[in-house]
Amino acid sequence: QKMDDKPQESFFINVVILDKEITVACGSGSQLMKWLGHVAIARYDEDTMQGWKVLGTPVYIENIETGEEISMRGTIKDSLSSGDRIRVETSIHPTDPVAQD
């Protein structure tokens, strides 16, 4: 049996943005960390998947377990293990919703 017949490991990363935790399937993890930030931001808006309209772009990513910054230029598979939790800071900080009377 050839080595490349083994199934690809599929990465699942838990991304925390503000008050939500979003699980993103990342396949083989060959994408850049910046991609992961953009996907999580888009999915923050569960209705239209256009979270960038309120959050902008990812500006900082950190590993929640270690508190260390993760380079947005690194690949997911080189930066994380499947199941890791990261926190993404965004370029726009939405204001708190105004309480309705």
mmCIF file with all atom_site columns, N, CA, C and O in Angstrom, residues 22-45:
data_model
loop_
_atom_site.group_PDB
_atom_site.id
_atom_site.type_symbol
_atom_site.label_atom_id
_atom_site.label_alt_id
_atom_site.label_comp_id
_atom_site.label_asym_id
_atom_site.label_entity_id
_atom_site.label_seq_id
_atom_site.pdbx_PDB_ins_code
_atom_site.Cartn_x
_atom_site.Cartn_y
_atom_site.Cartn_z
_atom_site.occupancy
_atom_site.B_iso_or_equiv
_atom_site.pdbx_formal_charge
_atom_site.auth_seq_id
_atom_site.auth_comp_id
_atom_site.auth_asym_id
_atom_site.auth_atom_id
_atom_site.pdbx_PDB_model_num
ATOM 1  N N  . ILE A 1 22 ? -16.632 29.659 16.966 1.00 0.00 ? 22 ILE A N  1
ATOM 2  C CA . ILE A 1 22 ? -17.009 29.130 15.663 1.00 0.00 ? 22 ILE A CA 1
ATOM 3  C C  . ILE A 1 22 ? -16.033 28.020 15.305 1.00 0.00 ? 22 ILE A C  1
ATOM 4  O O  . ILE A 1 22 ? -14.818 28.237 15.301 1.00 0.00 ? 22 ILE A O  1
ATOM 5  N N  . THR A 1 23 ? -16.544 26.829 15.008 1.00 0.00 ? 23 THR A N  1
ATOM 6  C CA . THR A 1 23 ? -15.675 25.726 14.593 1.00 0.00 ? 23 THR A CA 1
ATOM 7  C C  . THR A 1 23 ? -15.539 25.766 13.078 1.00 0.00 ? 23 THR A C  1
ATOM 8  O O  . THR A 1 23 ? -16.538 25.776 12.358 1.00 0.00 ? 23 THR A O  1
ATOM 9  N N  . VAL A 1 24 ? -14.297 25.807 12.608 1.00 0.00 ? 24 VAL A N  1
ATOM 10 C CA . VAL A 1 24 ? -14.026 25.889 11.167 1.00 0.00 ? 24 VAL A CA 1
ATOM 11 C C  . VAL A 1 24 ? -13.308 24.622 10.733 1.00 0.00 ? 24 VAL A C  1
ATOM 12 O O  . VAL A 1 24 ? -12.265 24.268 11.290 1.00 0.00 ? 24 VAL A O  1
ATOM 13 N N  . ALA A 1 25 ? -13.873 23.938 9.726  1.00 0.00 ? 25 ALA A N  1
ATOM 14 C CA . ALA A 1 25 ? -13.207 22.779 9.133  1.00 0.00 ? 25 ALA A CA 1
ATOM 15 C C  . ALA A 1 25 ? -12.164 23.295 8.141  1.00 0.00 ? 25 ALA A C  1
ATOM 16 O O  . ALA A 1 25 ? -12.476 24.109 7.275  1.00 0.00 ? 25 ALA A O  1
ATOM 17 N N  . CYS A 1 26 ? -10.926 22.829 8.296  1.00 0.00 ? 26 CYS A N  1
ATOM 18 C CA . CYS A 1 26 ? -9.819  23.379 7.502  1.00 0.00 ? 26 CYS A CA 1
ATOM 19 C C  . CYS A 1 26 ? -9.152  22.342 6.603  1.00 0.00 ? 26 CYS A C  1
ATOM 20 O O  . CYS A 1 26 ? -8.043  22.572 6.113  1.00 0.00 ? 26 CYS A O  1
ATOM 21 N N  . GLY A 1 27 ? -9.796  21.198 6.385  1.00 0.00 ? 27 GLY A N  1
ATOM 22 C CA . GLY A 1 27 ? -9.206  20.190 5.506  1.00 0.00 ? 27 GLY A CA 1
ATOM 23 C C  . GLY A 1 27 ? -7.827  19.779 5.972  1.00 0.00 ? 27 GLY A C  1
ATOM 24 O O  . GLY A 1 27 ? -7.615  19.477 7.141  1.00 0.00 ? 27 GLY A O  1
ATOM 25 N N  . SER A 1 28 ? -6.857  19.842 5.071  1.00 0.00 ? 28 SER A N  1
ATOM 26 C CA . SER A 1 28 ? -5.491  19.411 5.387  1.00 0.00 ? 28 SER A CA 1
ATOM 27 C C  . SER A 1 28 ? -4.705  20.474 6.139  1.00 0.00 ? 28 SER A C  1
ATOM 28 O O  . SER A 1 28 ? -3.577  20.234 6.556  1.00 0.00 ? 28 SER A O  1
ATOM 29 N N  . GLY A 1 29 ? -5.283  21.668 6.292  1.00 0.00 ? 29 GLY A N  1
ATOM 30 C CA . GLY A 1 29 ? -4.615  22.723 7.051  1.00 0.00 ? 29 GLY A CA 1
ATOM 31 C C  . GLY A 1 29 ? -3.552  23.470 6.274  1.00 0.00 ? 29 GLY A C  1
ATOM 32 O O  . GLY A 1 29 ? -2.697  24.126 6.859  1.00 0.00 ? 29 GLY A O  1
ATOM 33 N N  . SER A 1 30 ? -3.619  23.419 4.952  1.00 0.00 ? 30 SER A N  1
ATOM 34 C CA . SER A 1 30 ? -2.587  24.072 4.135  1.00 0.00 ? 30 SER A CA 1
ATOM 35 C C  . SER A 1 30 ? -2.840  25.570 3.947  1.00 0.00 ? 30 SER A C  1
ATOM 36 O O  . SER A 1 30 ? -1.977  26.290 3.458  1.00 0.00 ? 30 SER A O  1
ATOM 37 N N  . GLN A 1 31 ? -4.029  26.051 4.363  1.00 0.00 ? 31 GLN A N  1
ATOM 38 C CA . GLN A 1 31 ? -4.347  27.472 4.208  1.00 0.00 ? 31 GLN A CA 1
ATOM 39 C C  . GLN A 1 31 ? -3.556  28.300 5.227  1.00 0.00 ? 31 GLN A C  1
ATOM 40 O O  . GLN A 1 31 ? -3.097  27.794 6.250  1.00 0.00 ? 31 GLN A O  1
ATOM 41 N N  . LEU A 1 32 ? -3.449  29.590 4.938  1.00 0.00 ? 32 LEU A N  1
ATOM 42 C CA . LEU A 1 32 ? -2.791  30.492 5.872  1.00 0.00 ? 32 LEU A CA 1
ATOM 43 C C  . LEU A 1 32 ? -3.714  30.799 7.051  1.00 0.00 ? 32 LEU A C  1
ATOM 44 O O  . LEU A 1 32 ? -4.938  30.776 6.922  1.00 0.00 ? 32 LEU A O  1
ATOM 45 N N  . MET A 1 33 ? -3.104  31.133 8.178  1.00 0.00 ? 33 MET A N  1
ATOM 46 C CA . MET A 1 33 ? -3.871  31.512 9.363  1.00 0.00 ? 33 MET A CA 1
ATOM 47 C C  . MET A 1 33 ? -4.790  32.701 9.065  1.00 0.00 ? 33 MET A C  1
ATOM 48 O O  . MET A 1 33 ? -5.902  32.770 9.565  1.00 0.00 ? 33 MET A O  1
ATOM 49 N N  . LYS A 1 34 ? -4.317  33.616 8.210  1.00 0.00 ? 34 LYS A N  1
ATOM 50 C CA . LYS A 1 34 ? -5.134  34.774 7.847  1.00 0.00 ? 34 LYS A CA 1
ATOM 51 C C  . LYS A 1 34 ? -6.455  34.336 7.225  1.00 0.00 ? 34 LYS A C  1
ATOM 52 O O  . LYS A 1 34 ? -7.510  34.912 7.499  1.00 0.00 ? 34 LYS A O  1
ATOM 53 N N  . TRP A 1 35 ? -6.405  33.281 6.384  1.00 0.00 ? 35 TRP A N  1
ATOM 54 C CA . TRP A 1 35 ? -7.625  32.732 5.775  1.00 0.00 ? 35 TRP A CA 1
ATOM 55 C C  . TRP A 1 35 ? -8.601  32.294 6.858  1.00 0.00 ? 35 TRP A C  1
ATOM 56 O O  . TRP A 1 35 ? -9.798  32.584 6.786  1.00 0.00 ? 35 TRP A O  1
ATOM 57 N N  . LEU A 1 36 ? -8.067  31.603 7.861  1.00 0.00 ? 36 LEU A N  1
ATOM 58 C CA . LEU A 1 36 ? -8.902  31.110 8.953  1.00 0.00 ? 36 LEU A CA 1
ATOM 59 C C  . LEU A 1 36 ? -9.584  32.276 9.668  1.00 0.00 ? 36 LEU A C  1
ATOM 60 O O  . LEU A 1 36 ? -10.772 32.214 9.991  1.00 0.00 ? 36 LEU A O  1
ATOM 61 N N  . GLY A 1 37 ? -8.847  33.351 9.884  1.00 0.00 ? 37 GLY A N  1
ATOM 62 C CA . GLY A 1 37 ? -9.431  34.536 10.505 1.00 0.00 ? 37 GLY A CA 1
ATOM 63 C C  . GLY A 1 37 ? -10.562 35.120 9.678  1.00 0.00 ? 37 GLY A C  1
ATOM 64 O O  . GLY A 1 37 ? -11.629 35.457 10.203 1.00 0.00 ? 37 GLY A O  1
ATOM 65 N N  . HIS A 1 38 ? -10.337 35.207 8.363  1.00 0.00 ? 38 HIS A N  1
ATOM 66 C CA . HIS A 1 38 ? -11.374 35.756 7.474  1.00 0.00 ? 38 HIS A CA 1
ATOM 67 C C  . HIS A 1 38 ? -12.623 34.875 7.463  1.00 0.00 ? 38 HIS A C  1
ATOM 68 O O  . HIS A 1 38 ? -13.747 35.388 7.471  1.00 0.00 ? 38 HIS A O  1
ATOM 69 N N  . VAL A 1 39 ? -12.440 33.558 7.420  1.00 0.00 ? 39 VAL A N  1
ATOM 70 C CA . VAL A 1 39 ? -13.589 32.636 7.398  1.00 0.00 ? 39 VAL A CA 1
ATOM 71 C C  . VAL A 1 39 ? -14.398 32.772 8.682  1.00 0.00 ? 39 VAL A C  1
ATOM 72 O O  . VAL A 1 39 ? -15.628 32.865 8.648  1.00 0.00 ? 39 VAL A O  1
ATOM 73 N N  . ALA A 1 40 ? -13.710 32.810 9.808  1.00 0.00 ? 40 ALA A N  1
ATOM 74 C CA . ALA A 1 40 ? -14.421 32.924 11.089 1.00 0.00 ? 40 ALA A CA 1
ATOM 75 C C  . ALA A 1 40 ? -15.174 34.248 11.176 1.00 0.00 ? 40 ALA A C  1
ATOM 76 O O  . ALA A 1 40 ? -16.309 34.290 11.661 1.00 0.00 ? 40 ALA A O  1
ATOM 77 N N  . ILE A 1 41 ? -14.552 35.331 10.699 1.00 0.00 ? 41 ILE A N  1
ATOM 78 C CA . ILE A 1 41 ? -15.224 36.637 10.705 1.00 0.00 ? 41 ILE A CA 1
ATOM 79 C C  . ILE A 1 41 ? -16.480 36.593 9.835  1.00 0.00 ? 41 ILE A C  1
ATOM 80 O O  . ILE A 1 41 ? -17.543 37.062 10.234 1.00 0.00 ? 41 ILE A O  1
ATOM 81 N N  . ALA A 1 42 ? -16.378 36.004 8.652  1.00 0.00 ? 42 ALA A N  1
ATOM 82 C CA . ALA A 1 42 ? -17.553 35.908 7.770  1.00 0.00 ? 42 ALA A CA 1
ATOM 83 C C  . ALA A 1 42 ? -18.676 35.142 8.461  1.00 0.00 ? 42 ALA A C  1
ATOM 84 O O  . ALA A 1 42 ? -19.838 35.541 8.429  1.00 0.00 ? 42 ALA A O  1
ATOM 85 N N  . ARG A 1 43 ? -18.324 34.024 9.117  1.00 0.00 ? 43 ARG A N  1
ATOM 86 C CA . ARG A 1 43 ? -19.339 33.171 9.746  1.00 0.00 ? 43 ARG A CA 1
ATOM 87 C C  . ARG A 1 43 ? -19.872 33.743 11.049 1.00 0.00 ? 43 ARG A C  1
ATOM 88 O O  . ARG A 1 43 ? -20.851 33.221 11.592 1.00 0.00 ? 43 ARG A O  1
ATOM 89 N N  . TYR A 1 44 ? -19.236 34.793 11.573 1.00 0.00 ? 44 TYR A N  1
ATOM 90 C CA . TYR A 1 44 ? -19.739 35.420 12.795 1.00 0.00 ? 44 TYR A CA 1
ATOM 91 C C  . TYR A 1 44 ? -21.182 35.869 12.583 1.00 0.00 ? 44 TYR A C  1
ATOM 92 O O  . TYR A 1 44 ? -22.010 35.794 13.482 1.00 0.00 ? 44 TYR A O  1
ATOM 93 N N  . ASP A 1 45 ? -21.474 36.331 11.368 1.00 0.00 ? 45 ASP A N  1
ATOM 94 C CA . ASP A 1 45 ? -22.846 36.694 10.993 1.00 0.00 ? 45 ASP A CA 1
ATOM 95 C C  . ASP A 1 45 ? -23.507 35.426 10.462 1.00 0.00 ? 45 ASP A C  1
ATOM 96 O O  . ASP A 1 45 ? -23.323 35.055 9.308  1.00 0.00 ? 45 ASP A O  1
#
